[in-house]
Coordinates of C-alpha atoms in Angstrom, one line a residue:
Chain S
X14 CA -22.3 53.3 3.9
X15 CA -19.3 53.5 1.6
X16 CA -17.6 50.9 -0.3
X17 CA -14.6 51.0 2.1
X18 CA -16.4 50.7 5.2
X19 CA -18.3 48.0 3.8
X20 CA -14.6 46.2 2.6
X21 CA -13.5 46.8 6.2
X22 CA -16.4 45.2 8.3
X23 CA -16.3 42.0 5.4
X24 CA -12.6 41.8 5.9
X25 CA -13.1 41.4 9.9
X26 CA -15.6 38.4 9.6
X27 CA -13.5 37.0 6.6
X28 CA -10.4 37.1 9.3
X29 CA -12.7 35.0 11.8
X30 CA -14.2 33.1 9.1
X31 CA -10.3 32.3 7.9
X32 CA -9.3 31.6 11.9
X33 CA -12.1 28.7 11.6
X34 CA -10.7 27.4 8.0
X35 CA -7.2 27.0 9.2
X36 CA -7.4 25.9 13.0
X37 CA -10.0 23.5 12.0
X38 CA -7.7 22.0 9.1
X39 CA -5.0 22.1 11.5
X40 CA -5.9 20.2 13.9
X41 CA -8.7 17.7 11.9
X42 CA -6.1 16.3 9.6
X43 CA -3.7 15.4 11.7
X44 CA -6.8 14.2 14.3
X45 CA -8.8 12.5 11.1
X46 CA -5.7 10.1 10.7
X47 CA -6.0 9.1 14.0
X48 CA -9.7 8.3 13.7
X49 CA -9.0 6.3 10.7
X50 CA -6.9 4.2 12.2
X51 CA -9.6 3.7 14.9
X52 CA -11.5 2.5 12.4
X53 CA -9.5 0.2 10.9
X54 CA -8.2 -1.4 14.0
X55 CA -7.8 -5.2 14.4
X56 CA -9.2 -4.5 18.2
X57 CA -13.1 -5.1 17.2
X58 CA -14.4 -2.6 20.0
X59 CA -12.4 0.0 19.4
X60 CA -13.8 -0.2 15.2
X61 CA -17.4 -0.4 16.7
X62 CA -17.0 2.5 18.5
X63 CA -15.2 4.8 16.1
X64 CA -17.4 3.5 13.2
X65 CA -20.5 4.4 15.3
X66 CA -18.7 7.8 16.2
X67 CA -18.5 8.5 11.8
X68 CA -21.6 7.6 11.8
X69 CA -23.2 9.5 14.3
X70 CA -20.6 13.1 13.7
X71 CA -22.0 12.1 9.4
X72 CA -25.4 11.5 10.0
X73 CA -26.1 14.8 11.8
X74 CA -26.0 18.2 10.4
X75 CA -23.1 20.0 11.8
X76 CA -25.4 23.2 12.6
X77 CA -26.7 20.9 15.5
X78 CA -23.5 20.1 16.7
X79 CA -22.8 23.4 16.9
X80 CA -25.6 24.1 19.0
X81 CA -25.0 21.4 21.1
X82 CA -21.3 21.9 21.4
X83 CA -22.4 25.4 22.5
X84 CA -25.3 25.4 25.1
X85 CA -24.7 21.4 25.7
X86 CA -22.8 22.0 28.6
X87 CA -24.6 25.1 29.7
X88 CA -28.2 22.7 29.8
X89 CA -27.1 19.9 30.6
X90 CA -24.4 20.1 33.1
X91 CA -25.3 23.6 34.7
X92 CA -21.4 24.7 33.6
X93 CA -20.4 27.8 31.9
X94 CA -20.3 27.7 28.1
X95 CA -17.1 27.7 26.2
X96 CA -16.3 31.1 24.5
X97 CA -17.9 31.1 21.0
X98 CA -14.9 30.4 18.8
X99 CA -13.9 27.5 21.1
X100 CA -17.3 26.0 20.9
X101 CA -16.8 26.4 16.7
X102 CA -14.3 25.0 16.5
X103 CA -14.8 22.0 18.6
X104 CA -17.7 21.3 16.5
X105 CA -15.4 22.0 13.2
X106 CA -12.9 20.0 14.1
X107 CA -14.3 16.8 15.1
X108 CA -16.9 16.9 12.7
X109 CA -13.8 17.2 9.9
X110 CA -11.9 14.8 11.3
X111 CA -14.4 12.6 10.9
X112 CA -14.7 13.2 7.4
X113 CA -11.4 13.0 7.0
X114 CA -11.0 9.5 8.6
X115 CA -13.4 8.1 5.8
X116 CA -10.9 9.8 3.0
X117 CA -7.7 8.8 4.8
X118 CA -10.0 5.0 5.0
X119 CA -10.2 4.1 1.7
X120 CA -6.9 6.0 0.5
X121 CA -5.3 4.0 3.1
X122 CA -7.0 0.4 2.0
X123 CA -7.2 0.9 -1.7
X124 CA -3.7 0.6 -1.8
X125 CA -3.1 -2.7 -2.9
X126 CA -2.0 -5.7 -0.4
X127 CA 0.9 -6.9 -3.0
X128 CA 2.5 -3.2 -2.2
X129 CA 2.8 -4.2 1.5
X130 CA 3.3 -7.7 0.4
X131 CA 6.7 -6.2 -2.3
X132 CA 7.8 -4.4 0.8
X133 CA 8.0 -7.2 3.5
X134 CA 9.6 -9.5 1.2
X135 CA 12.4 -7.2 0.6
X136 CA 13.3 -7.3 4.2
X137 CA 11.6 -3.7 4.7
X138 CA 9.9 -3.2 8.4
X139 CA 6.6 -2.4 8.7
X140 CA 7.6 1.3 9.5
X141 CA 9.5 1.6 6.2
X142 CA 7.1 0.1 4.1
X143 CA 4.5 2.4 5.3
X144 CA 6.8 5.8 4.9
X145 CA 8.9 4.7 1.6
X146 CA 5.9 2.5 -0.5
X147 CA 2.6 3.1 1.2
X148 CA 2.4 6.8 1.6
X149 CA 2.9 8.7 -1.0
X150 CA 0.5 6.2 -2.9
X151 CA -2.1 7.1 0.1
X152 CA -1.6 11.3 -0.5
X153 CA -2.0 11.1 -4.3
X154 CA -5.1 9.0 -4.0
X155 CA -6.5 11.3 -1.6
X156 CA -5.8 14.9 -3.1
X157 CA -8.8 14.8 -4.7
X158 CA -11.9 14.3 -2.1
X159 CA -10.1 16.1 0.3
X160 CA -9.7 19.4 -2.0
X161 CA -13.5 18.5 -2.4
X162 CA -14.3 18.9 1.3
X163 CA -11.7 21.3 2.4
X164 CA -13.2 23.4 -0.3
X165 CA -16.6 22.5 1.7
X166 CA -14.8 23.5 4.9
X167 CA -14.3 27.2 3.1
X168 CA -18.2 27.4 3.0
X169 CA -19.1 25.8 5.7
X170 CA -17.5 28.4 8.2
X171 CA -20.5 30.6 8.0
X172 CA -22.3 28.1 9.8
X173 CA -20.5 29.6 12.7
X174 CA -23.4 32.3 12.3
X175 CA -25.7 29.8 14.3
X176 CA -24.6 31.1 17.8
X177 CA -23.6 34.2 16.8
X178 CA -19.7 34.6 15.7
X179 CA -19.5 37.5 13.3
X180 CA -18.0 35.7 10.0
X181 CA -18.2 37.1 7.1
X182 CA -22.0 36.6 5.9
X183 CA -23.2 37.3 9.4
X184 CA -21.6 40.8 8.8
X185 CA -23.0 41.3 5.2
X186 CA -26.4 40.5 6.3
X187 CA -26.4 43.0 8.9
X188 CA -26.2 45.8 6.2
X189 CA -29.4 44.2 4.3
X190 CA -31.2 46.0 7.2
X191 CA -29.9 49.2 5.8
X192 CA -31.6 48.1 2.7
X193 CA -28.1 46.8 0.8
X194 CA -28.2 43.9 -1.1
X195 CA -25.0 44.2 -2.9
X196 CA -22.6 43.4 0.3
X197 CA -24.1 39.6 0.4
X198 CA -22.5 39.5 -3.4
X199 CA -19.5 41.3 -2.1
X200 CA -19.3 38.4 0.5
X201 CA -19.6 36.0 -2.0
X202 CA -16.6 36.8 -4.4
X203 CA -14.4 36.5 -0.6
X204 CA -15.8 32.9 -0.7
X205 CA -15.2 32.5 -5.1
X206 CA -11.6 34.1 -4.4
X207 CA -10.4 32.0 -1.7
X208 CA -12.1 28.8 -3.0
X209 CA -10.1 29.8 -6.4
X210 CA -7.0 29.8 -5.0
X211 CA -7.7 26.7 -3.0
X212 CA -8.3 24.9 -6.5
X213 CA -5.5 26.0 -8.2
X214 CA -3.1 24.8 -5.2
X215 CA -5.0 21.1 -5.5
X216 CA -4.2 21.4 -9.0
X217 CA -0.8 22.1 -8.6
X218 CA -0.3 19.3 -6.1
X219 CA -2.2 16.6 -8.5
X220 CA 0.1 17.9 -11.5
X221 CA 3.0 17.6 -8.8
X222 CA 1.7 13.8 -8.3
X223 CA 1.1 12.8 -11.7
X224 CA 4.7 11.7 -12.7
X225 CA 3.5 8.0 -11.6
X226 CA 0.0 6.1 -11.1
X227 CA -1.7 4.3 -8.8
Chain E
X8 CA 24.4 -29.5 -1.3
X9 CA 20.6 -29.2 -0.1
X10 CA 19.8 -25.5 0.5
X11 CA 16.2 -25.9 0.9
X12 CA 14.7 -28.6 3.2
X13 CA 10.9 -28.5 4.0
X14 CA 9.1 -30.9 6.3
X15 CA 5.3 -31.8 7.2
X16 CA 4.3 -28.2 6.4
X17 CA 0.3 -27.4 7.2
X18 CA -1.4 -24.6 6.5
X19 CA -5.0 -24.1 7.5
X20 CA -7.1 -20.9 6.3
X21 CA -9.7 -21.3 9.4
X22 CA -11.3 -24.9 9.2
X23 CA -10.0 -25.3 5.7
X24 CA -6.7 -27.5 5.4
X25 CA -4.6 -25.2 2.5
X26 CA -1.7 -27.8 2.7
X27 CA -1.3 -30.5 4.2
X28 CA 1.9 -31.6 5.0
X29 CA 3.8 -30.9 2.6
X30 CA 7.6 -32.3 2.0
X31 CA 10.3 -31.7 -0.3
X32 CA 13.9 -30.7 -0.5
X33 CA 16.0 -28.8 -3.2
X34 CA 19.4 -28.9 -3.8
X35 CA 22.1 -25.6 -4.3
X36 CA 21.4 -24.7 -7.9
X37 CA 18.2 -26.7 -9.1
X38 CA 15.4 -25.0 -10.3
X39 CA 12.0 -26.7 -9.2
X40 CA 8.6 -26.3 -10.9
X41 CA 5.3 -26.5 -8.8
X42 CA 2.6 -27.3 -11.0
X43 CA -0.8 -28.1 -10.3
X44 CA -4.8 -27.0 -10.7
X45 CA -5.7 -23.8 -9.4
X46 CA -6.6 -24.2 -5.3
X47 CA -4.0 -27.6 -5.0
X48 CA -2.1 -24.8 -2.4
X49 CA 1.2 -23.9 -5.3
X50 CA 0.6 -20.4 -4.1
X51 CA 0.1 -21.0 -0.2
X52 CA 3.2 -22.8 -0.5
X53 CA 5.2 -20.3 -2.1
X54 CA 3.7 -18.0 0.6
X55 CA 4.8 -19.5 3.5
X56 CA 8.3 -19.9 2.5
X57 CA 8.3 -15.7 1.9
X58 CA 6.4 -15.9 5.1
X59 CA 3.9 -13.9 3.5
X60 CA 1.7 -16.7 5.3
X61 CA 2.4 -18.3 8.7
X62 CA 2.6 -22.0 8.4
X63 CA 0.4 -24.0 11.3
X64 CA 2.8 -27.1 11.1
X65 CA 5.9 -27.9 10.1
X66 CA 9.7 -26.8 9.6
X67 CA 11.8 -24.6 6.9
X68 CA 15.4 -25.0 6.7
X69 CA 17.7 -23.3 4.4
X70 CA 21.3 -24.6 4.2
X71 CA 20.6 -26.9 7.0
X72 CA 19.7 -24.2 9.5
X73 CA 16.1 -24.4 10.6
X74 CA 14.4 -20.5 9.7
X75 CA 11.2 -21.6 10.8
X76 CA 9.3 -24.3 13.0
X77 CA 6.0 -24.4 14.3
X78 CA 6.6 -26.0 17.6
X79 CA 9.3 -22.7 18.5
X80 CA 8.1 -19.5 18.7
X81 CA 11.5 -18.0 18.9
X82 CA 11.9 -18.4 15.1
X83 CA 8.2 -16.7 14.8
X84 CA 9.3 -13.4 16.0
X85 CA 8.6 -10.3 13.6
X86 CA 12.8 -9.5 13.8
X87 CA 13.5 -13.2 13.1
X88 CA 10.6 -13.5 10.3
X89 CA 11.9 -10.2 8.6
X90 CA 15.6 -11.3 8.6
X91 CA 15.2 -14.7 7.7
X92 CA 12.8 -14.1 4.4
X93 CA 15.9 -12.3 2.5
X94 CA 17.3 -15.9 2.2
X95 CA 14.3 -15.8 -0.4
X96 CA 13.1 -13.4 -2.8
X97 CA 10.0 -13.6 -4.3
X98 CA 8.4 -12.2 -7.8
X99 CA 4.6 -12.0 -7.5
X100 CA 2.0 -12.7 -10.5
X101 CA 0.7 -9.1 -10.1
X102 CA 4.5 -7.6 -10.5
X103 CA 3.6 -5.3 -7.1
X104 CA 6.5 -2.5 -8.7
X105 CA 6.6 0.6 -6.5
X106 CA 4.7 2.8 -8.7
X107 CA 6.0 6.1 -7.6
X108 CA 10.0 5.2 -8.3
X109 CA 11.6 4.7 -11.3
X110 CA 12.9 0.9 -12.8
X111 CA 16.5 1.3 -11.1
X112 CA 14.9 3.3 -7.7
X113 CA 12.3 0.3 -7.4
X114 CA 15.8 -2.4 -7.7
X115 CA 17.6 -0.1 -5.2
X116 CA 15.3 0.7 -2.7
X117 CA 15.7 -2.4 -0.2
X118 CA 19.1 -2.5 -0.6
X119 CA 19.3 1.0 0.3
X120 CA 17.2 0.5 3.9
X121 CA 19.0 -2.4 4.9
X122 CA 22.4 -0.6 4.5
X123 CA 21.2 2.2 6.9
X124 CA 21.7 -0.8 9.4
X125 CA 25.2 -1.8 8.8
X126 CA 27.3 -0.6 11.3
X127 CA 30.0 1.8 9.1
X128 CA 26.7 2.9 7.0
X129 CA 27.7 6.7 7.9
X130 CA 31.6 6.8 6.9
X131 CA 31.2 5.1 4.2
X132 CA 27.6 5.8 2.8
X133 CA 28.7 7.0 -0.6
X134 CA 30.4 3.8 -1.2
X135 CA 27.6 1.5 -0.1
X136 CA 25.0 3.4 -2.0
X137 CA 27.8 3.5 -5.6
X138 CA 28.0 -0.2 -5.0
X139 CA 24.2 -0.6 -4.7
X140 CA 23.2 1.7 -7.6
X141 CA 26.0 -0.2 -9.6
X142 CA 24.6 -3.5 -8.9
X143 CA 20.8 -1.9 -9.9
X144 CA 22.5 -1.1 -13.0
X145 CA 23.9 -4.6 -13.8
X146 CA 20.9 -6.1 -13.2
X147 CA 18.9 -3.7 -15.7
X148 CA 20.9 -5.1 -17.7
X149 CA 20.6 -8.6 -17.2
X150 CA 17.1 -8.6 -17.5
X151 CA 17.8 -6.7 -21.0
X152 CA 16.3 -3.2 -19.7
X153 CA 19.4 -1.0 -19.8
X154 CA 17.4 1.8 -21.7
X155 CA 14.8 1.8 -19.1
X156 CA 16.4 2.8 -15.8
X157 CA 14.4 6.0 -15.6
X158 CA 11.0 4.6 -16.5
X159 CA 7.9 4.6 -14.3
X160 CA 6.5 1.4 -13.9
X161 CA 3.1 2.6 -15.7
X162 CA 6.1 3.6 -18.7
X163 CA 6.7 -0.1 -19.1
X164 CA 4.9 -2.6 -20.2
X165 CA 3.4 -6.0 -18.3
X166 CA 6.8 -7.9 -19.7
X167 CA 9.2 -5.2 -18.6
X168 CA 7.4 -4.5 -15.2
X169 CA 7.7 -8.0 -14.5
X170 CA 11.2 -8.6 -16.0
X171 CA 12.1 -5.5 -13.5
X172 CA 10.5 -7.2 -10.6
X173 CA 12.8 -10.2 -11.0
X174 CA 15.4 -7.7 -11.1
X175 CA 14.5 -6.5 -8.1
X176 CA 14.1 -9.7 -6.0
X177 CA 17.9 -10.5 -7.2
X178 CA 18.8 -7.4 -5.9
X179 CA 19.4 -9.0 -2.5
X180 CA 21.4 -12.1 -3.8
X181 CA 18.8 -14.8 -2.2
X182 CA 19.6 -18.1 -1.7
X183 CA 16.4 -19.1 -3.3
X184 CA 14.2 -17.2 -5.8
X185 CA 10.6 -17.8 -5.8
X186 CA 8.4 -17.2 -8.5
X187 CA 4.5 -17.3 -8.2
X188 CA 3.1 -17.4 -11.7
X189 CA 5.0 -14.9 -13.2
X190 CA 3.3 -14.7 -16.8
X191 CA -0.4 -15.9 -15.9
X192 CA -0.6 -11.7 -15.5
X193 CA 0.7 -11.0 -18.9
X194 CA -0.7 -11.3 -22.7
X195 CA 0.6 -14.5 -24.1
X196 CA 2.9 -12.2 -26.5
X197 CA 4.7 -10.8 -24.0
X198 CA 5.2 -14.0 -21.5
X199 CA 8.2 -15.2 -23.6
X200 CA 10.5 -12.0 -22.8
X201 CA 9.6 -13.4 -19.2
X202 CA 10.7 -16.7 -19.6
X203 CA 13.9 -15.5 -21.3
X204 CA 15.2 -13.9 -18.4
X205 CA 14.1 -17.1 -16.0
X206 CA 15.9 -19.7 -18.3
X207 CA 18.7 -17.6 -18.3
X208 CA 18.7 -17.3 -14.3
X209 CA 18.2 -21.4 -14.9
X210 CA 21.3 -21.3 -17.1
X211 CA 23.3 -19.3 -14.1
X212 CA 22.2 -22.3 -11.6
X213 CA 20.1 -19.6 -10.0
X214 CA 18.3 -21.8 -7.2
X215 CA 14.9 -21.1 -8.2
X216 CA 11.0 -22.3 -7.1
X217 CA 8.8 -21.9 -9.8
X218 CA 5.0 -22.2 -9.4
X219 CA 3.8 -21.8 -12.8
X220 CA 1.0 -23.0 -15.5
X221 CA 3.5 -22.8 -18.3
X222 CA 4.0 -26.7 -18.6
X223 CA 6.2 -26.9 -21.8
X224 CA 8.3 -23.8 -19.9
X225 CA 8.3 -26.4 -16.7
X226 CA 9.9 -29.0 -18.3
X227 CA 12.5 -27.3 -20.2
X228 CA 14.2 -25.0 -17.7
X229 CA 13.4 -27.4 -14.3
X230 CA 15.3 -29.8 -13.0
X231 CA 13.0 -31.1 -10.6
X232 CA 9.3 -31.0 -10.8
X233 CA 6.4 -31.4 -7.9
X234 CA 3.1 -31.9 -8.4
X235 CA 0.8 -30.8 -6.0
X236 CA -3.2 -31.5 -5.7
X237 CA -5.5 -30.7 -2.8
X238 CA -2.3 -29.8 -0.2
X239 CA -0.2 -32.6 -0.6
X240 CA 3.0 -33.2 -2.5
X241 CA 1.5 -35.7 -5.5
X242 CA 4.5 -36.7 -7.4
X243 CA 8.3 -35.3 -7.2
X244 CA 10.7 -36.1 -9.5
X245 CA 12.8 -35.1 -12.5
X246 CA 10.9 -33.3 -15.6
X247 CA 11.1 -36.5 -17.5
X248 CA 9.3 -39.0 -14.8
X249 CA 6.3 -36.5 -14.3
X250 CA 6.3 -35.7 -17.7
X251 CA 6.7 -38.9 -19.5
X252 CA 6.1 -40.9 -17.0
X253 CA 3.9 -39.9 -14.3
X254 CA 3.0 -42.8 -11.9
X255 CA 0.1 -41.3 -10.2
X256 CA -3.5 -40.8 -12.0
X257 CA -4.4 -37.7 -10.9
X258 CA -0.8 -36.7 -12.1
X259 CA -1.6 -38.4 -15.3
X260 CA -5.2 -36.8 -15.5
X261 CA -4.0 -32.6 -14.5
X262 CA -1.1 -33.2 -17.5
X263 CA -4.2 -35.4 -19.9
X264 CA -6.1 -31.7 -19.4
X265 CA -3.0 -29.5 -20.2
X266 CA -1.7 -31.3 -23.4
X267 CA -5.2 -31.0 -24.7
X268 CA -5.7 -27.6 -24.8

């Protein structure tokens, strides 16, 4: 077992464990803001049921929505199960875009009212207060928890494990039955790398956003 | 002339009765004081003419055209609302600058939107935007802030944020410019910078509400001063017959509590 079969096999579940990352951010920020404003609707039902949503997708570990997400509809309705990466990320995604609705939450209400409030008394509609006052207020108070949980999202992905997808630790513990230890550090400087890169980019972007202050 | 003409205005905050039908009219030019205890409705009031609040009861009228009545919902309409409120411009206690533009940006930036809507915005849109930009400009400088055009609003201080604000609530040319405590925000040093620039806007016969605590301030620059207490229109009259004279005891009592302290 050389070092560049070892490299090889990491770099195939880092490329699923990569797939997961980026479809999952894809699709759960865009889907998070939608769930935020769910939650912060005037229409009291609609907040009750997306604030007991949160709180349910929150209060339970994501390994068991994987699970369920997986072999739910296999025991409970009799139907066939989703394909593996389609069952992960279902799971991801909704479970991130709940966790993004709470971020997108208070970025959203810690704005101050007298910004709205400056807006509509300059004759701006709502539309243009939200996209040329509100907005880029929301983003820079938000760069920072969502770097935090994107940068979970990187190490969350070998959760995928559970039922089976070969990401990347899945794949480095297979060789500890060959009696290597030294692939599960290997694994771990994908994880350091990417999560380094990540940071520096969130950085950049908070540097980028510091020319004024919320 | 009579620009501003309010009638039997209510405003309840659920079974609480904010104001209580208030009445007053101000003429082209005058600037009026509203002064009063903290919770007598000054701010509610100023509110609801922004339509930052929407009145329960009563009518609005600006140059004898009714902008708002209770009783018709056609002058209640978000459209209406949003194109009736630029016959007012309002500077708010807490400044509210746009944090992330610059002095001259934050001064442009409604005039900028509401050209998009006139109808030869695209031939000639470099004209429009000159003309705007130049008027930005003048008004830096009117407010004495020429050197500060590029300036963040976290660059300036509480006096110059503010000073900016008012520049920015010209920027539209209202008919009426409303104030709503414009230096209770600001350390005593820098409220007379403030007060500079509104006693110079009183000096242009800029028509001008003031709802203020500054009492000395209120009865140099007004012309016409109302004193309000629990949602109702106490006393109204000139500087000199509230001052001097106030007829009413509780008008009597509010300015007994001021001149002490």
């Amino acid at each position: 077992m050389n070092f560049f079969t070892v490299t090889m096999k990491l770099l195939e579940g880092f490329g699923l464990s990569c797939i997961i990352f980026f479809l999952t951010l894809i699709i759960a920020m865009p889907l998070g803001l939608v769930i935020s404003f769910g939650s912060m609707s005037r229409f009291a039902p609609l907040r009750w049921l997306t604030k007991t949503f949160v709180w349910v997708i929150r209060g339970t570990p994501l390994m068991l929505q994987l699970m369920v997400v997986y072999f739910g509809p296999g025991l409970i309705f009799g139907w066939t199960a989703f394909p593996k990466m389609n069952a992960v990320l279902i799971a991801f995604i909704i479970n991130y875009a709940a966790y993004f609705s709470e971020i997108y939450r208070s970025g959203i209400e810690g704005v101050p009212r007298g910004q709205y409030e400056a807006g509509q008394v300059l004759g701006m509609t709502g539309t243009q207060v939200f996209f040329k006052v509100i907005l880029l207020q929301v983003i820079k108070r938000i760069v920072p928890p969502m770097a935090n949980e994107i940068i979970t999202l990187v190490k969350d992905t070998s959760l995928a494990r559970v039922i089976a997808v070969m990401e990347i630790i899945m794949v480095a513990h297979t060789f500890t039955a060959k009696g290597l230890i030294w692939p599960l550090f290997y694994a771990g400087a994908f994880y350091l790398l990417f999560c380094g890169v990540l940071t520096l980019l969130f950085g950049y972007i908070e540097r980028k956003l510091s020319y004024f202050r919320v | 002339m009579t620009i501003l003409e309010v009638r039997s205005l209510v405003k309840c905050f659920g079974s609480s009765t904010v104001l209580n039908g208030i009445d007053f009219s101000l003429e082209k030019g005058e600037s009026l004081a509203i002064i009063g205890s903290s919770g007598s409705g000054k701010t509610t009031l100023l509110r609801c003419l922004n339509f930052l609040e929407k009145p329960d009861g009563g009518t609005i009228s600006v140059g004898g055209e009714v902008i708002y009545d209770s009783d018709n919902p056609a002058t209640q309409s978000e459209k209406e609302i949003r194109s009736k409120r630029l016959h007012f411009g309002l500077v708010f206690q807490s400044f509210n600058l746009f944090p992330q533009y610059t002095a001259l940006k934050n001064i442009m930036l409604a005039g900028e939107l509401l050209a998009t809507e006139k109808p030869d915005y695209k031939e000639n849109k470099k004209a429009i935007l000159a003309d705007i930009e130049q008027n930005a400009r003048n008004l830096m400088e009117q407010v004495g802030l020429s050197d500060k055009l590029d300036y963040y609003p976290h660059q300036l201080s509480g006096g110059q944020q503010q000073r900016v604000a008012i520049a920015r609530a010209l920027a539209l040319n209202p008919d009426i410019l409303c104030f709503d405590e414009p230096t209770s925000a600001l350390d005593p040093e820098l409220t007379g910078e403030v007060l500079k620039v509104i006693r110079s806007l009183a000096d242009k016969k800029t028509t001008m509400v003031i709802v203020t605590h500054e009492m000395q301030f209120a009865r140099e620059v007004s012309d016409k001063v109302l004193f309000m207490d629990n949602g109702v229109v106490v006393e109204y009259g000139t500087p000199e017959q509230i001052f001097a004279n106030p007829r009413e005891d509780r008008t009597k009592q509010f300015l007994e509590r001021y001149s002490g302290s």
